[in-house]
Short mmCIF file of C-alpha atoms in Angstrom, two decimals:
data_model
loop_
_atom_site.label_atom_id
_atom_site.label_comp_id
_atom_site.label_asym_id
_atom_site.label_seq_id
_atom_site.Cartn_x
_atom_site.Cartn_y
_atom_site.Cartn_z
CA MET A 16 22.05 1.79 6.17
CA GLN A 17 19.89 1.96 9.28
CA THR A 18 21.69 1.45 12.57
CA SER A 19 20.62 -0.85 15.36
CA ALA A 20 19.08 1.97 17.40
CA VAL A 21 15.87 1.16 19.23
CA LEU A 22 12.91 1.49 16.89
CA GLN A 23 9.46 2.73 17.74
CA PHE A 24 7.79 -0.62 18.24
CA LYS A 25 4.35 -0.83 16.64
CA THR A 26 1.82 -3.53 17.46
CA GLY A 27 -0.83 -2.71 14.89
CA TYR A 28 0.49 -4.88 12.06
CA MET A 29 -0.04 -8.16 13.90
CA ARG A 30 -3.67 -7.17 14.43
CA GLN A 31 -4.04 -6.26 10.74
CA ILE A 32 -3.06 -9.75 9.61
CA THR A 33 -5.20 -11.47 12.28
CA ASP A 34 -8.92 -12.13 11.90
CA ASP A 35 -11.36 -13.82 14.28
CA THR A 36 -9.90 -17.22 13.39
CA GLY A 37 -6.21 -16.52 13.87
CA ILE A 38 -3.14 -14.97 12.26
CA PHE A 39 -2.74 -15.54 8.52
CA GLN A 40 0.29 -17.50 7.41
CA HIS A 41 1.45 -15.43 4.41
CA THR A 42 0.97 -11.99 2.88
CA LYS A 43 1.34 -10.37 -0.50
CA PHE A 44 3.48 -7.47 0.58
CA GLY A 45 1.37 -6.21 3.52
CA VAL A 46 -2.01 -7.81 2.77
CA PRO A 47 -2.99 -11.26 4.08
CA ASP A 48 -2.92 -13.97 1.44
CA ARG A 49 -6.15 -15.73 2.30
CA ALA A 50 -5.45 -18.53 -0.18
CA LYS A 51 -2.58 -19.71 2.08
CA GLY A 52 -4.77 -19.87 5.18
CA TYR A 53 -3.43 -20.35 8.68
CA THR A 54 -1.09 -22.65 10.58
CA THR A 55 -0.91 -23.73 14.19
CA ASP A 56 2.84 -23.09 14.04
CA ASP A 57 2.22 -19.38 13.45
CA ASN A 58 -0.65 -19.04 15.90
CA ALA A 59 1.36 -20.75 18.64
CA ARG A 60 4.30 -18.40 18.05
CA ALA A 61 1.90 -15.46 17.85
CA LEU A 62 0.56 -16.51 21.25
CA ILE A 63 4.05 -16.02 22.70
CA ALA A 64 4.34 -12.57 21.09
CA ALA A 65 0.88 -11.52 22.31
CA VAL A 66 1.68 -12.53 25.90
CA LEU A 67 4.85 -10.42 25.73
CA MET A 68 2.85 -7.51 24.32
CA TYR A 69 0.31 -7.81 27.09
CA ASN A 70 3.04 -8.05 29.73
CA ASN A 71 4.50 -4.81 28.40
CA SER A 72 1.33 -2.78 28.02
CA ARG A 73 -1.60 -4.50 29.80
CA ASP A 74 -3.49 -3.51 26.64
CA THR A 75 -6.89 -5.20 26.30
CA ALA A 76 -6.26 -5.48 22.54
CA ALA A 77 -3.23 -7.68 23.30
CA LEU A 78 -5.36 -9.79 25.65
CA ASP A 79 -7.88 -10.18 22.82
CA LEU A 80 -5.08 -11.51 20.59
CA ILE A 81 -4.11 -14.03 23.29
CA HIS A 82 -7.71 -15.27 23.29
CA THR A 83 -7.77 -15.56 19.50
CA TYR A 84 -4.47 -17.44 19.19
CA LEU A 85 -5.17 -19.75 22.13
CA SER A 86 -8.59 -20.54 20.70
CA PHE A 87 -6.92 -21.51 17.44
CA VAL A 88 -4.53 -23.83 19.26
CA HIS A 89 -7.41 -25.41 21.15
CA HIS A 90 -9.31 -26.05 17.92
CA ALA A 91 -6.14 -27.53 16.38
CA GLN A 92 -5.88 -30.30 18.97
CA ASN A 93 -7.47 -33.54 17.84
CA GLU A 94 -9.14 -36.13 20.05
CA GLU A 95 -5.89 -38.04 20.56
CA GLY A 96 -4.14 -34.91 21.85
CA ASN A 97 -1.97 -34.16 18.80
CA PHE A 98 -2.11 -30.82 17.05
CA ARG A 99 -3.14 -30.33 13.43
CA ASN A 100 -1.24 -27.61 11.59
CA PHE A 101 -2.50 -26.34 8.22
CA MET A 102 -5.98 -24.78 8.00
CA ASP A 103 -7.50 -23.32 4.84
CA TYR A 104 -9.47 -20.08 4.67
CA ASN A 105 -12.71 -22.02 5.14
CA ARG A 106 -11.52 -23.07 8.60
CA SER A 107 -10.99 -26.68 7.57
CA PHE A 108 -7.83 -28.43 8.72
CA LEU A 109 -5.98 -30.11 5.86
CA GLU A 110 -4.50 -32.99 7.87
CA GLU A 111 -5.29 -35.21 10.80
CA ARG A 112 -2.00 -34.43 12.54
CA GLY A 113 0.64 -31.80 12.02
CA SER A 114 4.39 -32.29 11.85
CA GLU A 115 6.45 -33.27 14.86
CA ASP A 116 7.86 -29.73 14.93
CA CYS A 117 4.31 -28.42 15.23
CA GLN A 118 3.73 -30.58 18.30
CA GLY A 119 6.90 -29.24 19.92
CA ARG A 120 6.32 -25.59 18.99
CA THR A 121 2.80 -25.65 20.37
CA LEU A 122 3.99 -27.11 23.68
CA TRP A 123 6.63 -24.37 23.84
CA ALA A 124 3.93 -21.70 23.44
CA LEU A 125 1.56 -23.23 25.99
CA GLY A 126 4.29 -23.60 28.58
CA PHE A 127 5.38 -20.04 27.92
CA VAL A 128 1.90 -18.73 28.60
CA LEU A 129 1.87 -20.50 31.97
CA SER A 130 5.15 -18.79 32.88
CA TYR A 131 3.14 -15.50 32.91
CA SER A 132 0.48 -16.86 35.28
CA SER A 133 0.77 -13.81 37.51
CA ILE A 134 -0.76 -11.48 34.91
CA LEU A 135 -3.15 -13.66 32.94
CA PRO A 136 -6.70 -14.77 33.83
CA ASP A 137 -7.05 -18.20 35.37
CA ASN A 138 -9.49 -19.36 32.70
CA LEU A 139 -6.84 -18.92 29.99
CA LEU A 140 -4.20 -20.63 32.10
CA ASN A 141 -6.50 -23.59 32.75
CA THR A 142 -7.03 -23.94 29.01
CA CYS A 143 -3.27 -24.18 28.55
CA ARG A 144 -2.98 -26.81 31.28
CA TYR A 145 -5.72 -28.87 29.70
CA LEU A 146 -4.13 -28.73 26.24
CA ILE A 147 -0.70 -29.69 27.60
CA ASN A 148 -2.18 -32.51 29.63
CA GLN A 149 -3.77 -33.94 26.50
CA ALA A 150 -0.59 -33.61 24.47
CA LEU A 151 1.97 -34.91 26.98
CA PRO A 152 1.55 -38.65 26.30
CA HIS A 153 2.78 -38.08 22.74
CA ILE A 154 5.96 -36.11 23.52
CA GLY A 155 8.17 -39.09 24.33
CA GLY A 156 7.44 -40.59 20.93
CA LEU A 157 8.74 -37.60 18.97
CA ARG A 158 11.84 -38.23 16.86
CA SER A 159 12.66 -34.82 15.37
CA PRO A 160 15.48 -33.19 17.39
CA ARG A 161 13.92 -29.77 16.97
CA ALA A 162 10.52 -30.98 18.03
CA LEU A 163 12.11 -32.41 21.18
CA GLY A 164 13.95 -29.16 21.76
CA TYR A 165 10.81 -27.06 21.51
CA ALA A 166 8.96 -29.45 23.82
CA VAL A 167 11.68 -29.42 26.47
CA ILE A 168 11.65 -25.63 26.56
CA GLY A 169 7.89 -25.59 26.98
CA LEU A 170 7.98 -28.22 29.72
CA SER A 171 10.77 -26.36 31.50
CA TYR A 172 8.54 -23.32 31.98
CA LEU A 173 6.14 -25.54 33.92
CA LEU A 174 8.81 -26.42 36.43
CA GLU A 175 10.25 -22.90 36.67
CA THR A 176 6.91 -21.27 37.45
CA PRO A 177 5.30 -21.83 40.86
CA GLY A 178 1.74 -23.13 40.50
CA ALA A 179 2.02 -23.82 36.78
CA LEU A 180 1.17 -27.49 37.20
CA THR A 181 -2.05 -26.98 39.13
CA TYR A 182 -5.46 -25.88 37.88
CA SER A 183 -6.56 -22.53 39.32
CA PHE A 184 -10.03 -21.69 40.60
CA PRO A 185 -11.19 -18.40 42.14
CA TYR A 186 -12.97 -20.13 45.03
CA PRO A 187 -12.94 -23.53 46.81
CA HIS A 188 -13.87 -26.05 44.17
CA THR A 189 -13.92 -29.80 43.64
CA PRO A 190 -13.15 -30.75 40.03
CA ASN A 191 -16.08 -32.62 38.56
CA THR A 192 -15.55 -32.55 34.80
CA GLU A 193 -13.06 -34.06 32.41
CA GLU A 194 -11.53 -30.62 31.87
CA GLU A 195 -10.75 -30.25 35.57
CA LEU A 196 -8.75 -33.41 36.18
CA ALA A 197 -5.60 -33.00 38.26
CA PHE A 198 -2.56 -32.08 36.24
CA LEU A 199 0.28 -34.55 35.71
CA PRO A 200 2.73 -34.60 38.62
CA GLU A 201 6.04 -32.75 38.61
CA ALA A 202 8.02 -35.98 38.76
CA PHE A 203 6.57 -37.08 35.40
CA ILE A 204 7.58 -33.79 33.77
CA ILE A 205 11.12 -34.04 35.13
CA GLU A 206 11.47 -37.63 33.97
CA LEU A 207 10.22 -36.69 30.49
CA ILE A 208 12.72 -33.82 30.23
CA GLU A 209 15.56 -36.07 31.39
CA SER A 210 14.77 -38.84 28.93
CA VAL A 211 14.35 -36.47 25.99
CA THR A 212 17.52 -34.47 26.60
CA ILE A 213 19.61 -37.60 27.18
CA ARG A 214 18.48 -38.69 23.71
CA LEU A 215 19.67 -35.36 22.27
CA HIS A 216 22.92 -35.56 24.23
CA ASP A 217 23.61 -39.10 22.99
CA GLN A 218 22.85 -38.12 19.42
CA TYR A 219 25.27 -35.22 19.74
CA ASN A 220 28.07 -37.52 20.95
CA LEU A 221 27.47 -39.89 18.06
CA THR A 222 27.67 -37.13 15.46
CA LYS A 223 30.28 -34.66 16.67
CA GLY A 224 33.95 -34.74 15.73
CA GLU A 225 36.45 -33.25 13.33
CA ASP A 226 35.53 -29.63 13.96
CA TRP A 227 31.82 -30.48 13.90
CA ASN A 228 30.10 -30.08 17.29
CA TRP A 229 26.53 -30.67 16.32
CA TYR A 230 23.64 -33.10 16.64
CA GLU A 231 23.29 -33.85 12.93
CA ASP A 232 25.42 -33.78 9.80
CA SER A 233 23.90 -30.49 8.73
CA LEU A 234 22.85 -27.11 10.08
CA THR A 235 19.36 -26.29 8.85
CA TYR A 236 16.49 -24.44 10.53
CA GLY A 237 15.74 -23.87 14.21
CA ASN A 238 19.29 -24.83 15.19
CA SER A 239 19.49 -22.74 18.33
CA MET A 240 16.58 -24.57 19.93
CA LEU A 241 18.79 -27.60 20.57
CA PRO A 242 21.44 -26.00 22.81
CA TRP A 243 18.74 -23.82 24.36
CA ALA A 244 16.79 -26.92 25.35
CA LEU A 245 19.85 -28.51 26.92
CA LEU A 246 20.56 -25.34 28.89
CA LYS A 247 17.02 -25.49 30.27
CA ALA A 248 17.37 -29.18 31.07
CA PHE A 249 20.68 -28.66 32.87
CA THR A 250 19.04 -26.03 35.09
CA ILE A 251 16.30 -28.50 36.04
CA THR A 252 18.25 -31.77 36.31
CA GLY A 253 21.72 -30.54 37.29
CA ASN A 254 23.27 -33.03 34.86
CA PRO A 255 26.72 -31.48 34.05
CA ALA A 256 26.96 -33.41 30.75
CA LEU A 257 24.02 -31.42 29.42
CA ARG A 258 25.78 -28.18 30.27
CA VAL A 259 28.91 -29.24 28.43
CA THR A 260 26.99 -30.31 25.33
CA ALA A 261 24.86 -27.17 25.36
CA LYS A 262 27.89 -24.88 25.55
CA GLU A 263 29.92 -26.78 22.92
CA SER A 264 27.08 -26.88 20.44
CA LEU A 265 26.00 -23.28 20.99
CA ASP A 266 29.58 -22.03 20.59
CA PHE A 267 29.89 -24.09 17.41
CA LEU A 268 26.67 -22.59 16.06
CA ILE A 269 27.88 -19.09 16.89
CA SER A 270 31.14 -19.77 15.05
CA ARG A 271 29.17 -20.64 11.90
CA THR A 272 26.55 -17.88 12.01
CA PHE A 273 28.32 -14.67 12.97
CA ALA A 274 30.36 -12.88 10.30
CA PRO A 275 33.90 -11.66 11.10
CA GLU A 276 32.66 -8.16 10.30
CA GLY A 277 30.51 -8.28 13.41
CA TYR A 278 26.96 -9.13 12.38
CA TYR A 279 24.67 -12.13 12.58
CA ARG A 280 24.32 -14.20 9.41
CA PRO A 281 22.05 -17.23 9.79
CA VAL A 282 22.59 -20.26 7.58
CA GLY A 283 20.61 -19.73 4.37
CA SER A 284 17.53 -21.86 3.72
CA HIS A 285 18.57 -22.40 0.07
CA GLY A 286 21.02 -25.20 0.71
CA TRP A 287 21.71 -24.96 4.46
CA LEU A 288 25.16 -26.08 5.66
CA LEU A 289 26.22 -29.67 5.12
CA ARG A 290 29.09 -31.12 7.14
CA GLY A 291 32.36 -30.34 5.39
CA GLY A 292 30.70 -27.73 3.15
CA THR A 293 30.06 -24.00 3.22
CA PRO A 294 26.86 -22.34 4.46
CA ALA A 295 24.26 -21.23 1.94
CA LEU A 296 24.12 -17.46 1.83
CA TYR A 297 20.39 -17.05 1.14
CA ASP A 298 17.62 -16.89 2.23
CA GLU A 299 18.22 -15.49 5.72
CA GLN A 300 15.06 -15.90 7.80
CA PRO A 301 13.82 -13.59 10.60
CA ILE A 302 12.85 -16.55 12.82
CA GLU A 303 16.48 -17.67 13.03
CA ALA A 304 17.57 -14.32 14.49
CA CYS A 305 14.79 -14.51 17.09
CA GLU A 306 15.51 -18.03 18.25
CA MET A 307 19.27 -17.46 18.34
CA LEU A 308 18.69 -14.36 20.43
CA LEU A 309 16.65 -16.36 22.93
CA ALA A 310 19.24 -19.12 23.16
CA CYS A 311 22.08 -16.67 23.74
CA ARG A 312 20.18 -14.83 26.46
CA GLU A 313 19.55 -18.15 28.19
CA ALA A 314 23.26 -19.01 27.88
CA ALA A 315 24.26 -15.75 29.50
CA ILE A 316 22.20 -16.67 32.57
CA VAL A 317 22.84 -20.40 32.83
CA LEU A 318 26.55 -20.29 31.94
CA GLN A 319 27.02 -17.03 33.88
CA ASP A 320 28.81 -15.49 30.90
CA PRO A 321 27.60 -12.03 29.86
CA SER A 322 29.48 -12.25 26.54
CA TYR A 323 26.50 -14.19 25.18
CA LEU A 324 24.40 -11.05 25.61
CA GLN A 325 26.59 -9.39 22.98
CA GLN A 326 25.66 -12.15 20.55
CA ALA A 327 21.99 -11.71 21.44
CA ASP A 328 22.23 -7.98 20.77
CA LEU A 329 23.76 -8.70 17.35
CA CYS A 330 20.79 -10.95 16.59
CA TYR A 331 18.45 -8.08 17.37
CA ALA A 332 20.57 -5.70 15.30
CA TRP A 333 20.14 -8.06 12.32
CA TYR A 334 16.56 -6.78 12.05
CA THR A 335 17.48 -3.12 12.24
CA GLY A 336 20.30 -2.97 9.72
CA ASN A 337 23.43 -4.71 10.98
CA ASN A 338 23.24 -7.59 8.52
CA SER A 339 24.74 -8.79 5.24
CA LEU A 340 22.84 -6.14 3.23
CA GLN A 341 23.21 -3.35 5.78
CA LEU A 342 19.45 -2.74 5.39
CA SER A 343 16.71 -2.65 8.01
CA LEU A 344 14.07 -5.36 7.74
CA ILE A 345 11.55 -3.24 9.62
CA ASP A 346 9.01 -1.25 7.64
CA PRO A 347 9.10 2.21 9.25
CA GLN A 348 5.54 3.02 8.17
CA THR A 349 3.76 0.00 9.63
CA GLY A 350 6.27 -1.70 11.94
CA ALA A 351 6.01 -4.92 9.85
CA CYS A 352 9.04 -7.09 9.26
CA TYR A 353 10.13 -8.17 5.78
CA ASP A 354 10.34 -11.89 5.13
CA GLY A 355 14.10 -12.11 4.90
CA ILE A 356 17.25 -11.50 2.90
CA HIS A 357 17.63 -13.26 -0.43
CA SER A 358 20.02 -13.04 -3.35
CA SER A 359 18.35 -10.02 -4.99
CA GLY A 360 17.76 -8.06 -1.76
CA LEU A 361 14.98 -7.96 0.79
CA ASN A 362 11.95 -10.19 0.42
CA LEU A 363 9.27 -7.47 0.53
CA ASN A 364 6.45 -9.76 1.68
CA GLN A 365 5.65 -9.33 5.37
CA GLY A 366 4.25 -12.62 6.63
CA SER A 367 3.24 -13.66 10.13
CA GLU A 368 6.41 -15.58 11.00
CA SER A 369 8.47 -12.46 10.35
CA ILE A 370 6.50 -9.98 12.45
CA ILE A 371 6.07 -12.52 15.22
CA SER A 372 9.81 -13.18 15.32
CA PHE A 373 10.69 -9.50 15.41
CA SER A 374 8.05 -8.77 18.06
CA ILE A 375 9.42 -11.47 20.34
CA ALA A 376 13.00 -10.34 19.77
CA HIS A 377 12.14 -6.70 20.44
CA LEU A 378 10.03 -7.27 23.54
CA VAL A 379 12.52 -9.70 25.12
CA THR A 380 15.44 -7.37 24.37
CA HIS A 381 13.87 -4.12 25.55
CA HIS A 382 11.21 -5.24 28.03
CA GLY A 383 12.31 -8.72 29.09
#
């Protein structure tokens, strides 16, 4: 067993599975599987990780990754403002529009980039503003709870960061192109967050009951994004009902995903957890530990309860050995992250979602 001591964090593996198009979706062990191509989902999440890497090191290589991932996201946006998701190795998108979750995840990443406006070049920030501006008219029409959660988190960064809503120019300048139109006003963003989170809150009230404090009749993937989004929305709107729902649902999720022995155990993707049933044991996915860590850290701040930081630390320790197998998921030679825990042991492939998730978890925990 490897303990949850701080590892020597290595950034090279993300570069190794990134080419001049973007980060590859899957690997065969540690080599990119070109046949599986790329996704906007992964490049958006990689954009978050690269910004955190750059914030920590000011390394020009990390800034190059930001350029690569943001360029992928820009290319993914279609004329209507939606984002396509799956791209093959020939750089051809395989769909006209990606999933609703893809729309939400991309908005999360773009908003996150703008929250680091003090360290990033204005030209990158303006690209993010333009992409968000094009995508915003479609957010209210999303139906997936997780997509709405991701979107709310991304929009929240715009309101938390001074200057995030305004295009930046290095000298007095009058916008004269389509790309330089004034950004949508703050009031519109607040109204959108309010309307989206009230929908989530109402859905929660319709579904909860009988020892089931959740938004749906199952716990599947990306669960922690829902209470995290409501925590963000409460901070912005001051609506106390959102705080109550966020805390109840996060505490319920914690009760179902932390083992009595003192380690994090996400709901397995092979069966999930249906209301009235028992959680599937496998596969445990690295992305779940990352997103739960982020939600718990937010809860510690918003709810002013440091006990949530203990849960966040257990989520980080899941990567380094405090898990159901008592094995580290981090490859000590390369710094890559294995793709999860399944019934026969570790999944020895080391895809992009895994290393991105660990990188975010590590950098937020130790350099956040």
